[in-house]
PDB file of C-alpha atoms in Angstrom:
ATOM      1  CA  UNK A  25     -12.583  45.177 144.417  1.00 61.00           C
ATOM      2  CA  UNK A  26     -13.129  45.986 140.805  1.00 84.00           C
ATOM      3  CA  UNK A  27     -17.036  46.317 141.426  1.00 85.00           C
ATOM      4  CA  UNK A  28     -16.225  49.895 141.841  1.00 86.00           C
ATOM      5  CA  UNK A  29     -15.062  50.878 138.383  1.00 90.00           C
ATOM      6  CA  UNK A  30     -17.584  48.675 136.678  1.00 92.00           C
ATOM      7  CA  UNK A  31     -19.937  50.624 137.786  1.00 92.00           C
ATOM      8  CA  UNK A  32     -18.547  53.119 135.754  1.00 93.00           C
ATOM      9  CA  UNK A  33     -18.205  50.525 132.416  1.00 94.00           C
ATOM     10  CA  UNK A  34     -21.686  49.894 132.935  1.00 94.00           C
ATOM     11  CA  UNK A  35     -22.651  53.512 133.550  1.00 94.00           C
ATOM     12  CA  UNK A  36     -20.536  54.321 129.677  1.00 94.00           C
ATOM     13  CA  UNK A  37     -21.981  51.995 128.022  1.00 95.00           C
ATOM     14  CA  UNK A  38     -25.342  52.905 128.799  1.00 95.00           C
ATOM     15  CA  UNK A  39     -24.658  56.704 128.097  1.00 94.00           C
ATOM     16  CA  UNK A  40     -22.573  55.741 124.561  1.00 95.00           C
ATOM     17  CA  UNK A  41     -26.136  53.816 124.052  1.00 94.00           C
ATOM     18  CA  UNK A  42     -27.996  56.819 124.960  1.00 94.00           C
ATOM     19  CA  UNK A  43     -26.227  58.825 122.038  1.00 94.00           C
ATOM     20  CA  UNK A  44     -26.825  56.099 119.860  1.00 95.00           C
ATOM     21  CA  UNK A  45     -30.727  56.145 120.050  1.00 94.00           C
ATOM     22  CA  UNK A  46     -30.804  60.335 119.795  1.00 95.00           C
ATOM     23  CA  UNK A  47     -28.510  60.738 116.584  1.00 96.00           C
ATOM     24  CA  UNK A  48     -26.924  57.644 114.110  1.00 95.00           C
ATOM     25  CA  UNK A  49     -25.693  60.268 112.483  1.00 96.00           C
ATOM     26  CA  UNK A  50     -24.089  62.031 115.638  1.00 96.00           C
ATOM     27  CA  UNK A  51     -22.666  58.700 117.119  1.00 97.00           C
ATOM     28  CA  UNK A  52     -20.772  57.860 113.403  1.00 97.00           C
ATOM     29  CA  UNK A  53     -19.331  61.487 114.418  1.00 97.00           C
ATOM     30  CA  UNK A  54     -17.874  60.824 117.407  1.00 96.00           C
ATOM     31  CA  UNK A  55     -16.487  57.813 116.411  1.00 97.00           C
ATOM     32  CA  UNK A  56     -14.489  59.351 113.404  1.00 97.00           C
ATOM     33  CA  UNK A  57     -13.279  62.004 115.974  1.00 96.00           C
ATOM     34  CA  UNK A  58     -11.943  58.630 118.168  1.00 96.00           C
ATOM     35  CA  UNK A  59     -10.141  57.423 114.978  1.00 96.00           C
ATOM     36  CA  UNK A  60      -8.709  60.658 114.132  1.00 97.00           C
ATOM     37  CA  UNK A  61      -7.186  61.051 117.937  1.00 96.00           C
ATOM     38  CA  UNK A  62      -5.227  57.805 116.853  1.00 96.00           C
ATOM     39  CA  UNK A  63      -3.907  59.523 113.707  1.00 95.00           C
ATOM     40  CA  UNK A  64      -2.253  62.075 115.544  1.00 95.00           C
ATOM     41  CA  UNK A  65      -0.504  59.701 117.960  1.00 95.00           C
ATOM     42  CA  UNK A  66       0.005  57.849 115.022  1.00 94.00           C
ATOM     43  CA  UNK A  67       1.782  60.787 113.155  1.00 93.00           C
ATOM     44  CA  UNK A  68       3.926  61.480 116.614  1.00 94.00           C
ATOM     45  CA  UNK A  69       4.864  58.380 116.594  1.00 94.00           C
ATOM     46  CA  UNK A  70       6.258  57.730 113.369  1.00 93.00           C
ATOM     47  CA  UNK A  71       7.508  61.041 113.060  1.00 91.00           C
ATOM     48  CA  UNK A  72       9.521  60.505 116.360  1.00 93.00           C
ATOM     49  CA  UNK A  73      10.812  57.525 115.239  1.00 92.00           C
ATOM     50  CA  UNK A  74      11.893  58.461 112.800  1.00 91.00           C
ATOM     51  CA  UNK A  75      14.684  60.465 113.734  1.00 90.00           C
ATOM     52  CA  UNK A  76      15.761  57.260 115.125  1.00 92.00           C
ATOM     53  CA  UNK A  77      15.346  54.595 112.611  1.00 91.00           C
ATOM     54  CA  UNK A  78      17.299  56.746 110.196  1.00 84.00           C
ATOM     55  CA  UNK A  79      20.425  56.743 112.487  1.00 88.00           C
ATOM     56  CA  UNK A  80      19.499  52.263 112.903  1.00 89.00           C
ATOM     57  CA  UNK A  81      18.926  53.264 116.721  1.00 92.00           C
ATOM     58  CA  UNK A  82      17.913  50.727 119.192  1.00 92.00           C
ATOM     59  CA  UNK A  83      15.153  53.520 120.479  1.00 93.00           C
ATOM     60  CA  UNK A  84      13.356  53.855 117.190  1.00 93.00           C
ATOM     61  CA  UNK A  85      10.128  51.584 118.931  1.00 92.00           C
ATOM     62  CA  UNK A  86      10.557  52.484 122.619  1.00 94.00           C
ATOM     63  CA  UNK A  87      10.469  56.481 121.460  1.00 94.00           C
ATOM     64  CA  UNK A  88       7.521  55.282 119.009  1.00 94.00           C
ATOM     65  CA  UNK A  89       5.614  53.581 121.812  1.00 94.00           C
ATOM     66  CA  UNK A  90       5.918  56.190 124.436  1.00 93.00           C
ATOM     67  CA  UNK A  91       4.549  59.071 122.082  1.00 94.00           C
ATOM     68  CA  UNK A  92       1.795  57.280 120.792  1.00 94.00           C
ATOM     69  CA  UNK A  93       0.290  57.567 124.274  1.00 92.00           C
ATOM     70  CA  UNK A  94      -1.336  60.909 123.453  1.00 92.00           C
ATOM     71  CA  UNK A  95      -3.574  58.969 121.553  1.00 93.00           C
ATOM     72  CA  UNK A  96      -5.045  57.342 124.738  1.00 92.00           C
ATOM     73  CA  UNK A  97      -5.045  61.040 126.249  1.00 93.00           C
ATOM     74  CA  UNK A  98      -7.317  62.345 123.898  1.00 94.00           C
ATOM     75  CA  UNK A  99      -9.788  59.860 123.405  1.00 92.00           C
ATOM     76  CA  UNK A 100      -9.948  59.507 126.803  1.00 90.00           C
ATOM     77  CA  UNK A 101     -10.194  63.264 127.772  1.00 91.00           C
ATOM     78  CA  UNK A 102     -10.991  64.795 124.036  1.00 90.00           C
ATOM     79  CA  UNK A 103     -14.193  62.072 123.790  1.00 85.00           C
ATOM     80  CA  UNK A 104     -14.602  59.803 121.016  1.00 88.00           C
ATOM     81  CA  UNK A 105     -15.966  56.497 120.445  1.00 93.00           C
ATOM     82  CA  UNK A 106     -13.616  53.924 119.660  1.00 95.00           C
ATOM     83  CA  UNK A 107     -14.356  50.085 118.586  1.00 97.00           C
ATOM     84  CA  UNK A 108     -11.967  48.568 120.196  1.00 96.00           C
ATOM     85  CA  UNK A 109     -12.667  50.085 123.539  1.00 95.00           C
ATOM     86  CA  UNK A 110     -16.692  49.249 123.027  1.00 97.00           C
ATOM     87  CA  UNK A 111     -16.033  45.716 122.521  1.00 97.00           C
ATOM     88  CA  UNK A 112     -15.570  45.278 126.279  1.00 97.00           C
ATOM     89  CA  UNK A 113     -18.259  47.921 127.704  1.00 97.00           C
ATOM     90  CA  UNK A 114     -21.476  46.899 125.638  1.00 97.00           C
ATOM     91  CA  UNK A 115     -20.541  43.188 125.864  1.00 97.00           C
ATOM     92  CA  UNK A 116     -20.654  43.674 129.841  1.00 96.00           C
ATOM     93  CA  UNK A 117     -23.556  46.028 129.884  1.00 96.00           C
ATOM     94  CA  UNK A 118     -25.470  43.333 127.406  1.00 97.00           C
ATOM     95  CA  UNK A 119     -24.363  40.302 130.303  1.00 95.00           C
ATOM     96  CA  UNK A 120     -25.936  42.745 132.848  1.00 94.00           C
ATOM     97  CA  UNK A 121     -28.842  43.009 131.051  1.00 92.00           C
ATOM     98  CA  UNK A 122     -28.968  46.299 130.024  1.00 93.00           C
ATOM     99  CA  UNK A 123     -28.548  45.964 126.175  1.00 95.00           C
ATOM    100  CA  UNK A 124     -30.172  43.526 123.792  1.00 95.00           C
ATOM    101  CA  UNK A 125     -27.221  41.364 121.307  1.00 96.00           C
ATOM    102  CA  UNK A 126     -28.008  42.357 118.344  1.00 96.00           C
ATOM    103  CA  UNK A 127     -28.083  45.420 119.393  1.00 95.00           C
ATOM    104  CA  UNK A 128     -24.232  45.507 120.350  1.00 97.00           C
ATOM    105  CA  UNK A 129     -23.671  43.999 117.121  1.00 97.00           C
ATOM    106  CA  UNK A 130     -25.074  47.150 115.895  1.00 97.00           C
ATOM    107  CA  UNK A 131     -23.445  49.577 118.293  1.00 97.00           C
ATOM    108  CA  UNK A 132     -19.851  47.539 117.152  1.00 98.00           C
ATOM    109  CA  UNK A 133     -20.533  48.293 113.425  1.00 97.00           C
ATOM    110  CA  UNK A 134     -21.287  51.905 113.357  1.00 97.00           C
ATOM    111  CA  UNK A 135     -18.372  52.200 115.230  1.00 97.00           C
ATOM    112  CA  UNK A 136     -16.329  50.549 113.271  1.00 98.00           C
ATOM    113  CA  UNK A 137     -17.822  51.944 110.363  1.00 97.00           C
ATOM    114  CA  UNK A 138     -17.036  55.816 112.075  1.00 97.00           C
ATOM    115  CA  UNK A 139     -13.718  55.121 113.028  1.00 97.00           C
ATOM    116  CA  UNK A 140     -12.812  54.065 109.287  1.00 97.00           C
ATOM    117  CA  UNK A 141     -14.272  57.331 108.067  1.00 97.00           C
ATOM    118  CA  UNK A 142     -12.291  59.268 110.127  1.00 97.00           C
ATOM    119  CA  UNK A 143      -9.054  57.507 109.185  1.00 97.00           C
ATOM    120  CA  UNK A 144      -9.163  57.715 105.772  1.00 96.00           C
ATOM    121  CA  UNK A 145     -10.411  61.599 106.578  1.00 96.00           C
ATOM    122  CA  UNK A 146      -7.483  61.926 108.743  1.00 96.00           C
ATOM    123  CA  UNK A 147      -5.217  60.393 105.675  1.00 95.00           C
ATOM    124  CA  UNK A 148      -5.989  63.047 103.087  1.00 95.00           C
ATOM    125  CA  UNK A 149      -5.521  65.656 105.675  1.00 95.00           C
ATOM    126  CA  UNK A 150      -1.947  63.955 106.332  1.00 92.00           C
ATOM    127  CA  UNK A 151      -1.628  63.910 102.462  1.00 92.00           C
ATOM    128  CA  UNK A 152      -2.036  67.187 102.099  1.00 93.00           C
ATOM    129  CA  UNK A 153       0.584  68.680 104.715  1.00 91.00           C
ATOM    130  CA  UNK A 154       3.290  67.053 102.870  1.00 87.00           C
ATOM    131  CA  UNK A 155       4.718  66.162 106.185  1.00 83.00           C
ATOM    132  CA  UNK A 156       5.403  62.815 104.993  1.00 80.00           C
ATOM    133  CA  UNK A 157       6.458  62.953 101.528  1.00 79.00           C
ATOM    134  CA  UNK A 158      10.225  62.523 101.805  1.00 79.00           C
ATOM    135  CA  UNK A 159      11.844  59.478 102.094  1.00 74.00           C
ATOM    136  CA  UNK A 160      13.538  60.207 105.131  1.00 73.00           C
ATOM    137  CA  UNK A 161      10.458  61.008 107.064  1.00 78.00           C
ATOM    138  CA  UNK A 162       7.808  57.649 105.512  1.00 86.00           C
ATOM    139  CA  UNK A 163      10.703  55.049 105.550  1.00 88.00           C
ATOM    140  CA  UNK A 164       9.906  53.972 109.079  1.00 91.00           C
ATOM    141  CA  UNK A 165       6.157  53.950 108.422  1.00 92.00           C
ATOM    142  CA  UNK A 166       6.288  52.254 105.408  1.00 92.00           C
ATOM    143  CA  UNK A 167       8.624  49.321 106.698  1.00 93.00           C
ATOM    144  CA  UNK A 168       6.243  49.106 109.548  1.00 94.00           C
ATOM    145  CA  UNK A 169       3.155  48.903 107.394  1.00 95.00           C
ATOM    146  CA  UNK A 170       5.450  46.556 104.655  1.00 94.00           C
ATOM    147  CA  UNK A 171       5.279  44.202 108.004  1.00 95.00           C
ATOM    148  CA  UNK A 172       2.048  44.065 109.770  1.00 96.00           C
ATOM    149  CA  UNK A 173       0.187  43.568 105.851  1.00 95.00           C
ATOM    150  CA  UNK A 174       2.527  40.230 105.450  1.00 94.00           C
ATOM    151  CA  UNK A 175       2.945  38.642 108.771  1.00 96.00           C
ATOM    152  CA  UNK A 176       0.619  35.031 109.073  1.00 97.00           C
ATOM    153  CA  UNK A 177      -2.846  35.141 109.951  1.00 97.00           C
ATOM    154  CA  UNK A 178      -2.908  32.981 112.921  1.00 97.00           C
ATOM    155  CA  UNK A 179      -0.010  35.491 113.938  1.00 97.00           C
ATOM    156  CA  UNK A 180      -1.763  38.393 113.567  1.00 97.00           C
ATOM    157  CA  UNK A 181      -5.463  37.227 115.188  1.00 98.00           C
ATOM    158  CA  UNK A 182      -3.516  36.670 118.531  1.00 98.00           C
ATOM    159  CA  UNK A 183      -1.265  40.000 118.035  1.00 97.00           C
ATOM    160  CA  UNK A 184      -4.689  41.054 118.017  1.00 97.00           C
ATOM    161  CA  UNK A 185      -6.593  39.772 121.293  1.00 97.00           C
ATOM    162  CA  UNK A 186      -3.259  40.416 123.552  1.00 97.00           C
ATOM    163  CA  UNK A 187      -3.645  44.045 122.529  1.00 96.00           C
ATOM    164  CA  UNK A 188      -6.826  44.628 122.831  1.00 97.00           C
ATOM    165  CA  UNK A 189      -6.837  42.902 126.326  1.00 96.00           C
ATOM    166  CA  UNK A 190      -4.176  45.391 127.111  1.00 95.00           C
ATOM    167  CA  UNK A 191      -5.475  48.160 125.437  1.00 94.00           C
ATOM    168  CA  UNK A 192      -9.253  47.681 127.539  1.00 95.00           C
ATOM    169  CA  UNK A 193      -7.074  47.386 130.530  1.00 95.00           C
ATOM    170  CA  UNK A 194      -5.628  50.818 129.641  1.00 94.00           C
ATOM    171  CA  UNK A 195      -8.761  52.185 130.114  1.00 93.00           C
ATOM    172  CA  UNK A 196     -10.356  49.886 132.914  1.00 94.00           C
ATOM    173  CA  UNK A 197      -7.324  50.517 135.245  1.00 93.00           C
ATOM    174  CA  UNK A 198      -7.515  54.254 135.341  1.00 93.00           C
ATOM    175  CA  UNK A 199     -10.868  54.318 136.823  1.00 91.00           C
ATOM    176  CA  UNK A 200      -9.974  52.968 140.086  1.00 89.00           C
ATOM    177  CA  UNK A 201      -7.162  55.460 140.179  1.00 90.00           C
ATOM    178  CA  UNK A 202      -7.561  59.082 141.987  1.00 89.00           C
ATOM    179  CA  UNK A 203      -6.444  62.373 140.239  1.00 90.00           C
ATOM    180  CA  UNK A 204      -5.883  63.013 136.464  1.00 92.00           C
ATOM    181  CA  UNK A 205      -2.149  62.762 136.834  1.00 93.00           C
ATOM    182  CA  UNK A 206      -2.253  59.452 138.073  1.00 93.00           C
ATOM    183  CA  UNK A 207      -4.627  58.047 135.408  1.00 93.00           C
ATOM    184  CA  UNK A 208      -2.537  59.629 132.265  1.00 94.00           C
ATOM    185  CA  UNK A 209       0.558  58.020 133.374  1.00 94.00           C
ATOM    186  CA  UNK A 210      -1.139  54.535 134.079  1.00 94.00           C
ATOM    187  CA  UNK A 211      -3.100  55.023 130.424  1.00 94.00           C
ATOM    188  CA  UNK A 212       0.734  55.740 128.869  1.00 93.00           C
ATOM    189  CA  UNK A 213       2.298  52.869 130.297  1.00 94.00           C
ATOM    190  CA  UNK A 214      -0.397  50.180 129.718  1.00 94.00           C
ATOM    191  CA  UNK A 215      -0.311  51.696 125.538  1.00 93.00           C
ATOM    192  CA  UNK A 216       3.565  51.675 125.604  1.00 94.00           C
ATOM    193  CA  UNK A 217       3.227  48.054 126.590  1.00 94.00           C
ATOM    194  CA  UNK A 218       1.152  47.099 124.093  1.00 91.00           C
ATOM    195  CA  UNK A 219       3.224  49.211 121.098  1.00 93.00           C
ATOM    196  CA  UNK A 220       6.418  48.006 122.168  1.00 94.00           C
ATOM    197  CA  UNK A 221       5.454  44.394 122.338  1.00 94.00           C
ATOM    198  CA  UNK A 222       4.282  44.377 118.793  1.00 93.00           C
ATOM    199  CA  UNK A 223       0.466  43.832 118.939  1.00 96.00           C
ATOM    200  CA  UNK A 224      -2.321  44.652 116.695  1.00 97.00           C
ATOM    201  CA  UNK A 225      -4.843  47.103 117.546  1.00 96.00           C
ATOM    202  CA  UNK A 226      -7.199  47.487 114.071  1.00 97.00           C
ATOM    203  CA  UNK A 227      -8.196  51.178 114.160  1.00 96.00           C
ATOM    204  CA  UNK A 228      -4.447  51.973 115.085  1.00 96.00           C
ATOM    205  CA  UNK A 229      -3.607  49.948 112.153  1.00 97.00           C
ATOM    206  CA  UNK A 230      -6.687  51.561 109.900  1.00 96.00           C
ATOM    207  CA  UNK A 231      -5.201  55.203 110.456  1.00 96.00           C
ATOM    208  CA  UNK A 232      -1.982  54.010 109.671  1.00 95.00           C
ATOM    209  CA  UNK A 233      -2.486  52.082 106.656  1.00 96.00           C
ATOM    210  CA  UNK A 234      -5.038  55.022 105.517  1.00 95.00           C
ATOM    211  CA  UNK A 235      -1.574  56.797 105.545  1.00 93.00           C
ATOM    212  CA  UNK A 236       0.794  54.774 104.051  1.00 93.00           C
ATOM    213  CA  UNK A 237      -1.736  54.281 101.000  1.00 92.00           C
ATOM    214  CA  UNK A 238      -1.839  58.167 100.515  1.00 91.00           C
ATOM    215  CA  UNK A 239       1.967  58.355 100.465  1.00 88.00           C
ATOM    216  CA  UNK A 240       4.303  56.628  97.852  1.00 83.00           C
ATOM    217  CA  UNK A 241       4.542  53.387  98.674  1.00 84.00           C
ATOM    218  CA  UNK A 242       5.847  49.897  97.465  1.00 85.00           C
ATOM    219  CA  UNK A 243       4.093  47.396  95.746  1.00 85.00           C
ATOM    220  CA  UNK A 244       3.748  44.989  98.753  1.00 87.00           C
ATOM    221  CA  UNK A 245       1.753  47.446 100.502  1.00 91.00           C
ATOM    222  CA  UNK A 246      -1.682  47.391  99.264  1.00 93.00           C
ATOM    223  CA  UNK A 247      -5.494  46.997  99.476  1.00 94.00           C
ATOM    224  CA  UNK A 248      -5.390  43.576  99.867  1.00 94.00           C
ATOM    225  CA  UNK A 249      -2.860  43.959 102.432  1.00 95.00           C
ATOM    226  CA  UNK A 250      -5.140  46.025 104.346  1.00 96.00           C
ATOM    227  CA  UNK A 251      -7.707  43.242 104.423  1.00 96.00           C
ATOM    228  CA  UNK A 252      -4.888  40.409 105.078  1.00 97.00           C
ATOM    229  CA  UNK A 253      -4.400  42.225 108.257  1.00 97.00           C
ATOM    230  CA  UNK A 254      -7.266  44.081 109.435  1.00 97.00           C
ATOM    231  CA  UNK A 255      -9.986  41.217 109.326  1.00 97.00           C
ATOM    232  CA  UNK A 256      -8.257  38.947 111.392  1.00 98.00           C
ATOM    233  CA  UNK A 257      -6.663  41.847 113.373  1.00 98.00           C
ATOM    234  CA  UNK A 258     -10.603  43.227 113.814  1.00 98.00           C
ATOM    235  CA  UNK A 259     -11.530  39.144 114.914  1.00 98.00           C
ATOM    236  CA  UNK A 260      -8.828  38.913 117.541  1.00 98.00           C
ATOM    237  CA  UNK A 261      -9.940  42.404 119.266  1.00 98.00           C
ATOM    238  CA  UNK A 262     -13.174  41.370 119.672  1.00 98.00           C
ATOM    239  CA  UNK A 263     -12.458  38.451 121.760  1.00 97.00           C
ATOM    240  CA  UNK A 264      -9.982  40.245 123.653  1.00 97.00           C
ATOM    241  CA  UNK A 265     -12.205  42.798 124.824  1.00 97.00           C
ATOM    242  CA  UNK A 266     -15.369  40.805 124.388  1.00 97.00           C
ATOM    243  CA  UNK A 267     -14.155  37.678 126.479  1.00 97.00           C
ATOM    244  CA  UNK A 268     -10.893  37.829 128.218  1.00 96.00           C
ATOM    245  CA  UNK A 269     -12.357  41.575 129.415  1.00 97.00           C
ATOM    246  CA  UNK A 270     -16.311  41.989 129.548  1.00 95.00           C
ATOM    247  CA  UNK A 271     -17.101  38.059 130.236  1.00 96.00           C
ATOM    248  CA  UNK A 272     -13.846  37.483 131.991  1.00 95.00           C
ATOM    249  CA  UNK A 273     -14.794  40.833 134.491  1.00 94.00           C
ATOM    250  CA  UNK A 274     -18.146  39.713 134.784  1.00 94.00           C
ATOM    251  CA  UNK A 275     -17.894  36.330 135.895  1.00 93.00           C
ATOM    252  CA  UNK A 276     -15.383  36.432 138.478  1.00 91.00           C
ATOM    253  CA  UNK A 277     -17.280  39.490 140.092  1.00 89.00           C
ATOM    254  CA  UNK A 278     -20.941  38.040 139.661  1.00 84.00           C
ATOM    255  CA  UNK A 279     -21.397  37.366 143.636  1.00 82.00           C
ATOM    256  CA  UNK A 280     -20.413  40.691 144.155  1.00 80.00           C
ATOM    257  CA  UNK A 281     -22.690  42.251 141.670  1.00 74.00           C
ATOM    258  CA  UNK A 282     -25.409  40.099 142.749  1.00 71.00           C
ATOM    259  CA  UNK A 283     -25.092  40.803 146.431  1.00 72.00           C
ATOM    260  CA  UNK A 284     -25.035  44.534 145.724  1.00 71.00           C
ATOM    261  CA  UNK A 285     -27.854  44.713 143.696  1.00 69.00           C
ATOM    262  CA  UNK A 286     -29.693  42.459 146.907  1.00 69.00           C
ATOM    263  CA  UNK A 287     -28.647  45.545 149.156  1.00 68.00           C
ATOM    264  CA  UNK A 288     -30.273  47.990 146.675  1.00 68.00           C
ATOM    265  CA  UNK A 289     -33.641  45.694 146.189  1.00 63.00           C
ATOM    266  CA  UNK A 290     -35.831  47.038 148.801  1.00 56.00           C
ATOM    267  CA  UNK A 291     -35.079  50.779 147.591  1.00 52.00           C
ATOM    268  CA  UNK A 292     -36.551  50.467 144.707  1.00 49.00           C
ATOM    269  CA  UNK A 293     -40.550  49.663 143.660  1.00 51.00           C
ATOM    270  CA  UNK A 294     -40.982  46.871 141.116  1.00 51.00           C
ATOM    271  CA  UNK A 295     -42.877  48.936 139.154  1.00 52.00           C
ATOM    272  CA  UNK A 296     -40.062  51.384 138.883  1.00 51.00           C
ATOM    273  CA  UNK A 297     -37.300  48.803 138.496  1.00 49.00           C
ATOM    274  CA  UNK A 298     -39.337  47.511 135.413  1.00 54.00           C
ATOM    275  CA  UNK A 299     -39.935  51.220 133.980  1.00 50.00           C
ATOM    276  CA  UNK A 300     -35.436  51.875 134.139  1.00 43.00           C
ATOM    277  CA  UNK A 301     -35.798  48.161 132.380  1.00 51.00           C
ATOM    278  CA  UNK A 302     -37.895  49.481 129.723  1.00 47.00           C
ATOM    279  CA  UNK A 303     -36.243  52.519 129.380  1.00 47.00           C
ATOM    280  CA  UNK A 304     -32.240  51.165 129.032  1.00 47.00           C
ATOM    281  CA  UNK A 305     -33.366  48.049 126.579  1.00 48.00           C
ATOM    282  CA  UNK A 306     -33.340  49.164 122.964  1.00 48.00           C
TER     283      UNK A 306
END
């Protein structure tokens, strides 16, 4: 069973939390690091696709998607605090009672807020490498970006809860999993599937837009674009890792969560159950 693994959601969450209440400051921090760990598989990418969209190949996305999976890598092994990802692991800690609402309303905008400071951060340092600046090396970024700011609404929110259910997934799965090796290659896959399908994951799309706006770019790519697409992208993650992920995971595995916490009852004092109550409610 899955009980297993969220354990370890649970056990995240709480020390993510535990960050929060030390430094603001220090948890804005490591979510701009999170954000900037997407840049650079952003910039792989789109760099490696390029090679192939400028010879019309039929591997442009496929070489795309499989790069961008050192993103996962180093957020997973490099730390970081990414929004999408918290979506699903302080909604479940806040059904298990460990975290007040409001509070994971809170959590969800400073990391938001974080992981658009360090796109538009990891933008100007983009900007100035010049690695982008000729038209051979942006035109596959740019007609990517031209795209995802003018495709529907409606479109885009459910672009947006597929991937993140996929993307939550990518990190869920893995912790059942023995031995690094095994995890990095389930991590790749699960991202893969969720580039190559065409989804919409909103911090992947922050750092990238953050990029495109830096280089010279057309007219149909612009601020307004960014909003078209991000606040209904942002709307659909949230109920893909909110719902079809923490909800969805804690339902169906409420009998076993109950029955193992019935197990653990008698080792425990009430008066020290109350005291960790105290202590992991904000």
């Amino acid at each position: 069973m899955e009980v297993v693994a969220l354990e370890k959601v649970e056990q995240l969450a709480l020390k993510k939390i535990k960050v929060f209440k030390q430094s603001r400051l220090r948890y804005i921090a490591r979510s701009a690091l999170a954000s900037m760990f997407i840049g650079f598989g952003v910039i792989v990418a789109f760099k490696t696709g390029s090679f192939f969209y400028g010879e019309h190949s039929p591997l442009t996305y496929p070489m795309a998607a499989l790069t961008f999976g050192a993103a996962i890598i180093l957020i997973s092994y490099g730390g970081g605090d990414l929004f999408t990802g918290n979506t699903f692991y302080y909604t479940y800690a806040a059904l298990r009672g460990k975290v007040r609402w409001p509070t994971v309303l809170k959590l969800w905008l400073y990391t938001y807020a974080g992981n658009l400071i360090g796109a538009a951060f990891f933008a100007f340092l983009i900007f100035t490498t010049g690695l982008f600046s000729e038209s051979s090396v942006n035109g596959f970024l740019l007609s990517v970006v031209d795209k995802k700011m003018n495709l529907p609404t409606m479109e885009l929110f459910f672009r947006a809860l597929l991937c993140n259910w996929l993307v939550c997934l990518a990190f869920f799965i893995p912790l059942s999993l023995k031995g690094d090796g095994a995890r990095m290659f389930a991590m790749i896959l699960f991202v893969f599937c969720f580039f190559i399908s065409g989804y919409e994951h909103s911090i992947a799309n922050m750092c990238t837009f953050a990029i495109a706006l830096v280089l010279h770019h057309p007219g149909t790519i612009s601020l307004g674009g960014v909003l078209h697409n991000l606040v209904p992208v942002t709307l659909g993650n949230i109920i893909g890792g909110a719902v079809l992920m923490g909800f969805m995971y804690y339902y169906v595995n409420k009998p076993y969560l109950e029955e193992q916490e019935l197990e653990q009852e008698p080792e425990q004092e009430p008066e020290q159950e109350q005291e960790l109550e105290l202590e992991l409610k904000l």
